[in-house]
Each structure stands twice: as C-alpha cells, then as structure tokens.
Amino acid sequence: MTKALWSRLMFFTMLIFVLVLAACGNDDTSNEESTDDPDAATEESADESPDTAEGTEEGEAAETEPKVTEFEPAFPEQTRAPAVKTETELDVEVVVEGLGVSWGMAEFEPNRLLVTQRDSAELLIVNLEDGAVSDPIAGTPKVNSEDQGGLLDVTIAPDFDESRLVFLTFSQDVEGGTVTAVGKGVLSEDEASLEGFEVIFQALPAYEGTLHYGGRIIFDDDGNLFLTTGERSDDPIRERAQDLDAYLGKVIHITQDGEPVESNPFVEDEDALDGIYSYGHRNIQGIDFHPETGDLWIVEFGPQAGDELNIIEPGNNYGWPIVSYGLEYSGELINEGISEHEAQGFIEPRYYWDPTSAPSGSSFYDNNAIPEWENNLFIGGLVSSYIARVVIEGDTIVGEERLLTDEGERFRDILVTEDGALIAATDGGKIYKITAAN
Ligand SMILES: [Ca+2]
C-alpha cells in the first residue's frame, strides 16, 4: 500500500466516523425534541392557567401540608387560600447579622430603624444603608426576659420630629407576677438615651407566668395607641380573655398618657375596664391598618393550628378560649371542640391556618415600589420559617404566598420602609431587606 492510498483510506475512515457521530448527534437531538414536545405542551397549559385560575384552579392552595384538625371553615375563603406568586424579580439582602431576637422595629428617620432586642432588653439603631448598629440606647426599662418576655415592641409618636417621643412595650415584674407594660421616653438629640422614661399603662391583673404577653402597639389617626395583649397562656388564667374586668387577651385603646380613649365601647359599663376595645383573643402578635379600607387587622397566634387574622371592631368578642379552629398542644379539643364562631355569638376570623403558620409581627405593604404587593399583608412566621404574603380583597383573603422559605429563619417582625423595602427581623439575629431588583 502506497503512502497516498493509506492516507486516502484513513480519510474515508475518518469521514465515515464523523458521519456516524453526526447521525448519533442527530438522534440525540431528535430524542431531545421528542422529550421537548410534552414539555412544550405542559408550558402551553401552564401559560393558559392564569386565564383559568380564577375559575378552575382554586384548589391549588399555598398550604400543602395536611390539616391537623377535623374543622371545616365557616366560609370557603376562610382558610387555604389559592397560591399566588410574586412576578417582580426580588433582591434579598441580609443587612445585619449577629443580633439577638429583634422583636420590634420602627423607622424613625429614612432608612434608620429603632430595633428592640427582646432578651437583652436593648434598644438599638440600625442603619439600613450601611448595616451599622448603634450602641444600646440608655434609659430603657428593666424587663422580665424569661421565656416570651423581654423588651417587645417599639413605635414613635406621630409628632416624633418635634416631640422625639418613643413608645415601648415590655414584660414587667410587678407585685403578684408580670404584666405587659407600655412606657414612653424622649430620644435625646445625640440618640444616646431615652430621657424621662415612664410607664403609662399596665395590662392588669399580674400573673405568675412568662408566656403570652401580646405586646404590639400602633398609633391611630387621632394620635391614640392600640395595644395588644395575650391571655397568659395557662388554663384557667386564659379564661380571663372573656372577662371585661381584666386586660388579658384584649385589644386596648389608650391615649399617649395611658388613659382610656373616651369613645371606647365599654366606658359606660361600670363592670368593664374602660381601656378595652375588643376581647376574646389568645396572643396577638401583629397589628396594622389596611392602607385602603382603614380596617384594623390583627394576627392572633393560635394553639395547635387555628392562628387567625381578625378585623377588629369596637366591643366585639373574638371567642377565645370558648371556640377555636385549633387544638390544644396535647391534641385534645379546646373547651367543647367547637370551631364555629358566629353560630356561638362570636366574630369569625377572616382567615385561619391549619396547620399552624406560627405568625408573628405583620405589616401591610403601603407603597407602590412593588406595585403587585400594594395593600398585601406580610406576616412573619416563626416555626413555619417563612414570610406569609396575604392578598386581600375587601375583607376577604384571595391569595397566599410563602417567601424566603429556604432561609431557615424564624421571622419575628416585618416593617415596610418609606422607600417601599420590606424589612424582616429574625430570631437568628438577622435583618433582611427585600426590594425589587434593578
Ligand atoms: Ca377567635
């Protein structure tokens, strides 16, 4: 064989090899195409689903775990709302790490937050732009920080720019046990201390326990405060949630001096405490006004399941611990095991969770930085370790989404800044800032 013939043979061998390889490649491609076909069909039907979502897909709830109770909702939209999904691309940034349990937050200047530390009872200033954390502010109250107690919520007076008044809630040692207390002080110009701090309200009676303090505060448009309390957890003290001579398990409406607001529903009732606004609550961990309707929405931590969203109206009874959509932690029925609120003369929750969402602090998104979030309610989840986004039409829950589910954090409080950033504080010491990606 000549050298020329040899190389010609090698050429054809290589050519055949390349052709076979190409053919194989084609086969692979056609296989991919044939597997693509069903995918394409799925995509097509997925594309169609938004059109039909309102009609036929309402079974797709955000909640995918089985119920822990046998209870049925009083109306279809009362639980397991259809899953919704944020379309806006989000930036999720950890602004601060290494804090304790940040129980409450208030934006007192653009992108500067007052942040409470539950266990150490410190009040800090966090700068959202550079993540800087101040030294603890002096002059904060002495607290009982066992279990669920400590320095709890913080808010600023509506006229803060002039008065520099800061309001705090905390669990306080008093004769006979502990109470949920509210106090106020003036933030010094150098931001180093709260001056003249004084207690303005104590949710009596005291109780020898360290659970269920409630503790959220918010100002209304008239410059008065709404305070939430808990029913102190244990049986039988929790039954005091039904009593109008106890501030346990209540929404309370007081002035900046801690006096009952004159228009409160029970001021004419000699046997009732004048500060009470609503009653029959378990442990209210979130409170905010709906930006559009002005309704006052609270987030009530339930027993095993039965966490509730309620719209608060003066004088109403929300049923705890007579009725509940949850069970005792032991699995036993609560009271007589009745879930229906309205049939028993109480107010139905607008929404409840089964299994638990372990809800904590909440905030409406009152901003248009992320337009699809406008007027949605965001709720921190503790053992559930997500942020719940709840879509509301009027007084009805029409959608639910779970955000930051992969972070493994217990979300304690939620705040929306003036800029429209969603801020979330966790028990793991982090503060998240969630914004629309640029
Ligand atoms: Ca209830």
Short mmCIF file of C-alpha atoms and ligand atoms in Angstrom, two decimals:
data_model
loop_
_atom_site.label_atom_id
_atom_site.label_comp_id
_atom_site.label_asym_id
_atom_site.label_seq_id
_atom_site.Cartn_x
_atom_site.Cartn_y
_atom_site.Cartn_z
CA MET A 1 0.00 0.00 0.00
CA THR A 2 1.36 3.34 -1.02
CA LYS A 3 1.52 6.17 1.40
CA ALA A 4 -1.03 8.16 -0.71
CA LEU A 5 -3.53 5.25 -0.75
CA TRP A 6 -3.10 4.79 3.01
CA SER A 7 -3.87 8.42 3.76
CA ARG A 8 -6.87 8.30 1.37
CA LEU A 9 -8.19 5.22 3.26
CA MET A 10 -7.63 6.99 6.56
CA PHE A 11 -9.53 9.99 5.19
CA PHE A 12 -12.60 7.90 4.29
CA THR A 13 -12.45 6.05 7.62
CA MET A 14 -12.42 9.37 9.42
CA LEU A 15 -15.22 10.64 7.19
CA ILE A 16 -17.43 7.63 7.99
CA PHE A 17 -16.62 8.01 11.69
CA VAL A 18 -17.60 11.68 11.59
CA LEU A 19 -20.81 10.88 9.66
CA VAL A 20 -21.80 8.19 12.18
CA LEU A 21 -21.07 10.60 15.01
CA ALA A 22 -23.16 13.27 13.32
CA ALA A 23 -26.00 10.78 12.85
CA CYS A 24 -25.85 9.87 16.53
CA GLY A 25 -25.93 13.55 17.34
CA ASN A 26 -29.00 13.93 15.23
CA ASP A 27 -30.61 11.03 17.04
CA ASP A 28 -29.87 12.71 20.35
CA THR A 29 -31.31 15.93 19.07
CA SER A 30 -34.47 14.28 17.84
CA ASN A 31 -34.78 12.47 21.17
CA GLU A 32 -34.49 15.81 22.93
CA GLU A 33 -37.06 17.24 20.60
CA SER A 34 -39.44 14.38 21.26
CA THR A 35 -39.00 14.86 25.03
CA ASP A 36 -39.44 18.56 24.43
CA ASP A 37 -42.86 18.01 22.97
CA PRO A 38 -44.64 17.05 26.21
CA ASP A 39 -42.74 19.87 27.98
CA ALA A 40 -43.94 22.31 25.38
CA ALA A 41 -47.47 21.08 25.86
CA THR A 42 -47.10 21.50 29.64
CA GLU A 43 -45.75 25.00 29.19
CA GLU A 44 -48.65 25.78 26.95
CA SER A 45 -51.18 24.61 29.50
CA ALA A 46 -49.23 26.45 32.21
CA ASP A 47 -49.49 29.56 30.08
CA GLU A 48 -53.19 29.06 29.88
CA SER A 49 -53.62 28.54 33.61
CA PRO A 50 -53.69 32.24 34.61
CA ASP A 51 -56.80 32.60 32.44
CA THR A 52 -58.50 29.73 34.20
CA ALA A 53 -57.00 30.30 37.67
CA GLU A 54 -59.99 32.25 38.91
CA GLY A 55 -62.34 29.51 37.81
CA THR A 56 -60.96 26.03 37.94
CA GLU A 57 -57.62 26.17 39.77
CA GLU A 58 -58.79 27.39 43.14
CA GLY A 59 -57.82 24.08 44.72
CA GLU A 60 -54.10 24.95 44.48
CA ALA A 61 -53.54 26.32 47.99
CA ALA A 62 -50.29 27.79 49.28
CA GLU A 63 -50.63 25.32 52.15
CA THR A 64 -49.63 21.82 51.05
CA GLU A 65 -49.40 20.06 54.43
CA PRO A 66 -52.39 18.06 55.78
CA LYS A 67 -54.73 19.64 58.30
CA VAL A 68 -54.27 18.73 61.97
CA THR A 69 -57.93 19.28 62.86
CA GLU A 70 -61.28 17.99 61.57
CA PHE A 71 -62.73 21.51 61.47
CA GLU A 72 -64.29 22.95 58.34
CA PRO A 73 -64.23 26.68 57.54
CA ALA A 74 -67.35 28.77 58.10
CA PHE A 75 -66.94 30.17 54.56
CA PRO A 76 -64.76 28.96 51.66
CA GLU A 77 -62.18 31.77 51.73
CA GLN A 78 -61.53 31.39 55.47
CA THR A 79 -58.51 29.09 55.09
CA ARG A 80 -56.12 27.61 52.50
CA ALA A 81 -56.28 30.48 50.03
CA PRO A 82 -55.10 29.82 46.46
CA ALA A 83 -51.33 30.07 45.99
CA VAL A 84 -50.11 33.26 44.34
CA LYS A 85 -46.60 34.08 43.15
CA THR A 86 -44.71 37.38 43.07
CA GLU A 87 -43.78 38.15 39.46
CA THR A 88 -41.39 41.01 40.30
CA GLU A 89 -37.76 39.90 40.50
CA LEU A 90 -36.59 40.49 44.07
CA ASP A 91 -33.29 41.43 45.69
CA VAL A 92 -32.94 39.75 49.09
CA GLU A 93 -30.16 41.23 51.19
CA VAL A 94 -29.07 40.47 54.77
CA VAL A 95 -28.36 43.98 56.06
CA VAL A 96 -27.35 42.97 59.61
CA GLU A 97 -26.28 39.72 61.26
CA GLY A 98 -25.41 38.76 64.82
CA LEU A 99 -28.22 40.49 66.71
CA GLY A 100 -30.46 38.79 69.26
CA VAL A 101 -34.23 38.38 68.85
CA SER A 102 -35.29 41.67 67.27
CA TRP A 103 -38.91 41.75 68.43
CA GLY A 104 -39.97 45.19 67.17
CA MET A 105 -38.84 47.82 64.65
CA ALA A 106 -39.77 51.42 63.85
CA GLU A 107 -38.41 53.67 61.06
CA PHE A 108 -37.77 56.99 62.84
CA GLU A 109 -35.74 58.58 60.03
CA PRO A 110 -35.44 57.47 56.39
CA ASN A 111 -33.71 54.06 56.41
CA ARG A 112 -32.88 54.28 60.13
CA LEU A 113 -34.68 51.91 62.47
CA LEU A 114 -35.18 51.70 66.19
CA VAL A 115 -34.90 47.95 66.93
CA THR A 116 -35.70 46.21 70.22
CA GLN A 117 -33.70 43.24 71.49
CA ARG A 118 -36.15 41.06 73.39
CA ASP A 119 -33.80 39.16 75.69
CA SER A 120 -31.06 41.72 76.39
CA ALA A 121 -33.71 44.50 76.63
CA GLU A 122 -31.54 46.74 74.47
CA LEU A 123 -32.87 49.38 72.11
CA LEU A 124 -30.61 49.82 69.07
CA ILE A 125 -30.45 51.99 65.97
CA VAL A 126 -29.88 50.11 62.72
CA ASN A 127 -28.89 51.91 59.54
CA LEU A 128 -30.36 50.04 56.57
CA GLU A 129 -27.98 51.64 54.08
CA ASP A 130 -24.67 50.53 55.59
CA GLY A 131 -25.78 47.93 58.16
CA ALA A 132 -24.31 49.95 61.04
CA VAL A 133 -25.68 49.13 64.50
CA SER A 134 -25.50 51.68 67.34
CA ASP A 135 -24.54 51.08 70.96
CA PRO A 136 -27.54 50.32 73.17
CA ILE A 137 -29.59 53.41 73.94
CA ALA A 138 -29.52 54.21 77.67
CA GLY A 139 -32.63 54.74 79.77
CA THR A 140 -34.70 51.77 78.65
CA PRO A 141 -36.85 49.95 81.22
CA LYS A 142 -35.97 46.93 83.33
CA VAL A 143 -37.80 43.90 81.94
CA ASN A 144 -38.55 40.30 82.82
CA SER A 145 -36.92 38.46 79.94
CA GLU A 146 -37.82 34.88 80.84
CA ASP A 147 -39.44 32.77 78.11
CA GLN A 148 -41.53 35.02 75.84
CA GLY A 149 -40.88 38.16 77.88
CA GLY A 150 -38.42 40.98 77.36
CA LEU A 151 -38.30 44.27 75.53
CA LEU A 152 -41.04 43.86 72.92
CA ASP A 153 -42.41 46.47 70.52
CA VAL A 154 -41.33 50.00 69.65
CA THR A 155 -43.12 52.81 67.86
CA ILE A 156 -42.68 56.56 67.54
CA ALA A 157 -45.22 59.30 68.24
CA PRO A 158 -46.94 60.78 65.16
CA ASP A 159 -45.23 64.10 66.03
CA PHE A 160 -41.83 62.45 66.63
CA ASP A 161 -39.98 65.09 64.60
CA GLU A 162 -40.87 67.65 67.27
CA SER A 163 -41.55 65.56 70.40
CA ARG A 164 -38.93 62.78 69.81
CA LEU A 165 -41.27 60.54 71.85
CA VAL A 166 -40.61 56.79 71.65
CA PHE A 167 -43.10 54.22 72.97
CA LEU A 168 -42.01 50.76 74.12
CA THR A 169 -43.85 47.65 75.28
CA PHE A 170 -42.26 45.12 77.62
CA SER A 171 -42.94 42.47 80.20
CA GLN A 172 -42.56 43.97 83.63
CA ASP A 173 -42.10 42.44 87.09
CA VAL A 174 -44.77 43.74 89.42
CA GLU A 175 -46.32 42.58 92.67
CA GLY A 176 -48.05 39.28 92.02
CA GLY A 177 -46.17 38.37 88.84
CA THR A 178 -45.63 40.04 85.49
CA VAL A 179 -47.65 42.31 83.19
CA THR A 180 -47.48 43.65 79.65
CA ALA A 181 -46.49 47.29 80.11
CA VAL A 182 -46.28 50.37 77.89
CA GLY A 183 -43.89 53.23 78.53
CA LYS A 184 -42.57 56.31 76.77
CA GLY A 185 -39.42 58.41 76.76
CA VAL A 186 -37.79 61.14 74.70
CA LEU A 187 -34.93 60.19 72.41
CA SER A 188 -32.07 62.57 73.13
CA GLU A 189 -30.69 64.67 70.26
CA ASP A 190 -27.45 62.64 70.32
CA GLU A 191 -29.56 59.45 70.14
CA ALA A 192 -27.67 58.01 73.13
CA SER A 193 -30.52 57.85 75.63
CA LEU A 194 -34.26 57.76 76.25
CA GLU A 195 -34.92 60.58 78.70
CA GLY A 196 -37.62 60.61 81.36
CA PHE A 197 -38.84 57.11 80.57
CA GLU A 198 -42.13 56.41 82.38
CA VAL A 199 -44.62 53.54 82.41
CA ILE A 200 -48.00 54.76 81.17
CA PHE A 201 -50.04 51.53 81.17
CA GLN A 202 -50.01 48.06 82.74
CA ALA A 203 -52.29 45.29 81.46
CA LEU A 204 -53.54 44.04 84.84
CA PRO A 205 -54.06 41.66 86.51
CA ALA A 206 -50.49 40.47 87.08
CA TYR A 207 -49.86 36.77 86.66
CA GLU A 208 -47.08 34.44 87.76
CA GLY A 209 -46.21 33.28 84.27
CA THR A 210 -43.90 34.30 81.44
CA LEU A 211 -45.93 33.43 78.32
CA HIS A 212 -48.42 35.22 76.02
CA TYR A 213 -47.75 38.91 76.57
CA GLY A 214 -49.08 40.08 73.20
CA GLY A 215 -47.33 43.45 73.16
CA ARG A 216 -47.82 45.08 69.74
CA ILE A 217 -48.59 48.81 69.61
CA ILE A 218 -49.68 51.08 66.77
CA PHE A 219 -50.93 54.66 66.56
CA ASP A 220 -54.30 55.53 65.04
CA ASP A 221 -55.03 58.71 63.05
CA ASP A 222 -56.10 60.53 66.23
CA GLY A 223 -52.74 60.01 67.93
CA ASN A 224 -54.04 57.32 70.30
CA LEU A 225 -52.48 53.88 70.77
CA PHE A 226 -53.81 50.43 70.14
CA LEU A 227 -52.07 47.84 72.34
CA THR A 228 -52.49 44.07 72.02
CA THR A 229 -52.19 41.66 74.94
CA GLY A 230 -52.15 37.90 75.48
CA GLU A 231 -54.22 35.79 77.87
CA ARG A 232 -51.12 34.49 79.72
CA SER A 233 -51.49 31.01 78.26
CA ASP A 234 -52.27 28.74 81.20
CA ASP A 235 -55.64 27.21 81.97
CA PRO A 236 -57.54 28.72 83.83
CA ILE A 237 -55.99 32.23 83.62
CA ARG A 238 -56.60 32.21 79.85
CA GLU A 239 -60.36 32.28 80.51
CA ARG A 240 -59.84 35.89 81.56
CA ALA A 241 -59.75 36.70 77.83
CA GLN A 242 -63.57 36.62 78.10
CA ASP A 243 -63.72 38.88 81.17
CA LEU A 244 -64.23 42.62 80.83
CA ASP A 245 -62.60 43.27 84.21
CA ALA A 246 -59.18 42.04 83.00
CA TYR A 247 -56.83 43.41 80.35
CA LEU A 248 -55.70 39.90 79.32
CA GLY A 249 -56.46 38.69 75.78
CA LYS A 250 -57.59 42.12 74.60
CA VAL A 251 -57.09 44.91 72.12
CA ILE A 252 -56.71 48.03 74.27
CA HIS A 253 -57.17 51.64 73.15
CA ILE A 254 -55.37 54.31 75.18
CA THR A 255 -54.08 57.85 74.90
CA GLN A 256 -50.38 58.75 74.94
CA ASP A 257 -50.76 59.14 78.71
CA GLY A 258 -52.19 55.62 79.08
CA GLU A 259 -55.76 56.78 79.73
CA PRO A 260 -58.73 55.01 78.11
CA VAL A 261 -59.90 56.71 74.91
CA GLU A 262 -63.25 58.36 75.67
CA SER A 263 -65.08 56.75 72.74
CA ASN A 264 -64.11 53.20 73.81
CA PRO A 265 -67.01 50.70 73.74
CA PHE A 266 -67.18 49.86 77.46
CA VAL A 267 -66.71 53.24 79.14
CA GLU A 268 -70.41 53.31 80.04
CA ASP A 269 -70.24 49.78 81.50
CA GLU A 270 -69.42 50.05 85.21
CA ASP A 271 -68.21 46.47 85.44
CA ALA A 272 -65.84 46.71 82.47
CA LEU A 273 -62.37 48.24 82.15
CA ASP A 274 -62.57 51.40 80.09
CA GLY A 275 -59.44 50.73 78.02
CA ILE A 276 -60.84 47.56 76.43
CA TYR A 277 -61.60 47.83 72.70
CA SER A 278 -62.16 44.15 71.81
CA TYR A 279 -61.83 40.84 73.65
CA GLY A 280 -61.69 37.04 73.42
CA HIS A 281 -58.16 36.98 71.98
CA ARG A 282 -55.37 34.48 72.62
CA ASN A 283 -51.97 36.08 71.90
CA ILE A 284 -51.97 38.92 69.36
CA GLN A 285 -48.57 39.22 67.70
CA GLY A 286 -49.32 41.52 64.76
CA ILE A 287 -51.41 44.66 64.19
CA ASP A 288 -51.74 47.10 61.29
CA PHE A 289 -54.28 49.26 59.49
CA HIS A 290 -55.28 48.30 55.95
CA PRO A 291 -53.93 51.22 53.86
CA GLU A 292 -57.06 51.46 51.70
CA THR A 293 -60.02 50.35 53.83
CA GLY A 294 -58.62 51.63 57.14
CA ASP A 295 -59.69 48.37 58.80
CA LEU A 296 -57.59 47.32 61.81
CA TRP A 297 -56.22 43.82 61.14
CA ILE A 298 -54.64 41.71 63.87
CA VAL A 299 -52.65 38.49 63.72
CA GLU A 300 -53.53 36.13 66.55
CA PHE A 301 -51.21 33.24 67.41
CA GLY A 302 -53.41 30.16 67.81
CA PRO A 303 -52.94 26.94 69.74
CA GLN A 304 -52.06 23.85 67.63
CA ALA A 305 -53.40 25.32 64.33
CA GLY A 306 -56.14 27.97 64.42
CA ASP A 307 -53.92 31.04 64.03
CA GLU A 308 -56.26 33.84 63.00
CA LEU A 309 -56.49 37.06 61.03
CA ASN A 310 -59.20 39.25 62.51
CA ILE A 311 -60.66 42.64 61.66
CA ILE A 312 -61.09 44.49 64.93
CA GLU A 313 -64.33 46.37 65.63
CA PRO A 314 -65.05 48.02 68.97
CA GLY A 315 -66.83 45.88 71.55
CA ASN A 316 -66.56 42.63 69.61
CA ASN A 317 -65.80 39.23 71.15
CA TYR A 318 -63.49 37.00 69.10
CA GLY A 319 -64.27 33.83 71.00
CA TRP A 320 -61.10 32.55 72.68
CA PRO A 321 -60.98 30.22 74.62
CA ILE A 322 -64.62 29.19 74.09
CA VAL A 323 -64.22 28.46 70.36
CA SER A 324 -61.16 27.89 68.16
CA TYR A 325 -60.12 26.42 64.82
CA GLY A 326 -57.21 24.78 66.63
CA LEU A 327 -56.49 22.08 69.20
CA GLU A 328 -54.64 22.03 72.50
CA TYR A 329 -50.90 21.33 72.02
CA SER A 330 -51.66 17.91 73.56
CA GLY A 331 -54.05 17.24 70.65
CA GLU A 332 -57.13 17.41 72.88
CA LEU A 333 -60.14 19.52 71.99
CA ILE A 334 -60.32 23.07 73.29
CA ASN A 335 -63.32 23.56 75.56
CA GLU A 336 -66.11 21.62 73.78
CA GLY A 337 -64.25 21.39 70.49
CA ILE A 338 -66.39 23.96 68.68
CA SER A 339 -64.84 25.87 65.79
CA GLU A 340 -67.82 27.90 64.55
CA HIS A 341 -67.51 31.40 65.98
CA GLU A 342 -70.59 33.09 64.55
CA ALA A 343 -73.01 30.31 65.49
CA GLN A 344 -71.83 30.74 69.09
CA GLY A 345 -72.25 34.51 69.05
CA PHE A 346 -68.61 35.41 68.35
CA ILE A 347 -66.82 37.05 65.41
CA GLU A 348 -65.48 34.70 62.74
CA PRO A 349 -61.81 35.19 61.87
CA ARG A 350 -61.40 36.47 58.30
CA TYR A 351 -58.75 33.74 57.86
CA TYR A 352 -57.16 30.91 59.81
CA TRP A 353 -54.26 28.48 59.37
CA ASP A 354 -54.36 24.70 59.79
CA PRO A 355 -51.61 23.55 60.30
CA THR A 356 -50.07 26.49 62.14
CA SER A 357 -48.25 29.34 60.41
CA ALA A 358 -46.81 30.37 63.81
CA PRO A 359 -47.45 34.01 62.94
CA SER A 360 -45.62 36.96 64.45
CA GLY A 361 -45.24 40.63 63.51
CA SER A 362 -47.10 41.89 60.45
CA SER A 363 -47.27 44.89 58.17
CA PHE A 364 -49.34 45.99 55.21
CA TYR A 365 -47.38 46.95 52.10
CA ASP A 366 -48.49 50.59 51.85
CA ASN A 367 -46.19 51.53 48.98
CA ASN A 368 -46.05 51.29 45.19
CA ALA A 369 -42.36 50.39 44.83
CA ILE A 370 -43.56 46.83 44.13
CA PRO A 371 -46.99 47.53 42.63
CA GLU A 372 -48.27 43.94 42.79
CA TRP A 373 -47.68 43.98 46.58
CA GLU A 374 -49.74 47.10 47.25
CA ASN A 375 -52.18 46.58 50.15
CA ASN A 376 -50.99 42.99 50.71
CA LEU A 377 -50.38 41.89 54.31
CA PHE A 378 -46.95 40.41 55.18
CA ILE A 379 -46.65 38.25 58.29
CA GLY A 380 -43.52 36.80 59.86
CA GLY A 381 -43.64 33.04 60.51
CA LEU A 382 -41.71 31.51 63.41
CA VAL A 383 -41.50 27.68 63.43
CA SER A 384 -43.04 27.77 59.94
CA SER A 385 -39.93 29.78 58.89
CA TYR A 386 -41.47 31.76 56.06
CA ILE A 387 -42.92 35.20 55.43
CA ALA A 388 -46.57 34.89 54.50
CA ARG A 389 -47.85 37.29 51.85
CA VAL A 390 -51.63 37.55 52.05
CA VAL A 391 -53.67 39.12 49.25
CA ILE A 392 -56.89 40.74 50.47
CA GLU A 393 -59.92 41.99 48.55
CA GLY A 394 -62.16 44.00 50.86
CA ASP A 395 -62.34 41.77 53.94
CA THR A 396 -61.65 38.50 52.09
CA ILE A 397 -58.37 36.63 51.66
CA VAL A 398 -57.98 35.72 47.97
CA GLY A 399 -54.35 34.56 47.81
CA GLU A 400 -51.38 33.45 49.88
CA GLU A 401 -47.66 33.15 49.10
CA ARG A 402 -44.73 31.99 51.21
CA LEU A 403 -41.49 33.94 50.84
CA LEU A 404 -37.89 33.20 51.95
CA THR A 405 -38.78 29.58 52.67
CA ASP A 406 -35.17 28.43 52.09
CA GLU A 407 -33.56 30.71 54.68
CA GLY A 408 -34.39 28.52 57.69
CA GLU A 409 -35.12 31.59 59.81
CA ARG A 410 -37.84 32.36 62.35
CA PHE A 411 -39.28 35.67 61.12
CA ARG A 412 -40.23 37.79 64.14
CA ASP A 413 -41.22 41.18 62.79
CA ILE A 414 -42.00 42.85 59.47
CA LEU A 415 -41.75 46.53 58.53
CA VAL A 416 -42.25 48.41 55.26
CA THR A 417 -39.97 51.44 54.89
CA GLU A 418 -40.96 54.77 53.36
CA ASP A 419 -38.92 53.66 50.31
CA GLY A 420 -41.02 50.50 49.95
CA ALA A 421 -38.41 47.99 51.14
CA LEU A 422 -39.82 45.02 53.04
CA ILE A 423 -37.74 44.55 56.21
CA ALA A 424 -37.83 41.29 58.16
CA ALA A 425 -36.13 40.64 61.50
CA THR A 426 -35.38 37.08 62.60
CA ASP A 427 -34.79 35.27 65.88
CA GLY A 428 -31.44 34.22 64.39
CA GLY A 429 -30.24 37.80 64.64
CA LYS A 430 -30.60 38.83 61.00
CA ILE A 431 -32.37 41.74 59.39
CA TYR A 432 -33.38 41.17 55.77
CA LYS A 433 -34.10 43.88 53.22
CA ILE A 434 -36.25 42.83 50.27
CA THR A 435 -36.60 45.15 47.29
CA ALA A 436 -37.38 44.96 43.59
CA ALA A 437 -34.24 44.01 41.63
CA ASN A 438 -32.94 46.79 39.38
CA CA B 1 -61.11 33.52 67.52
#
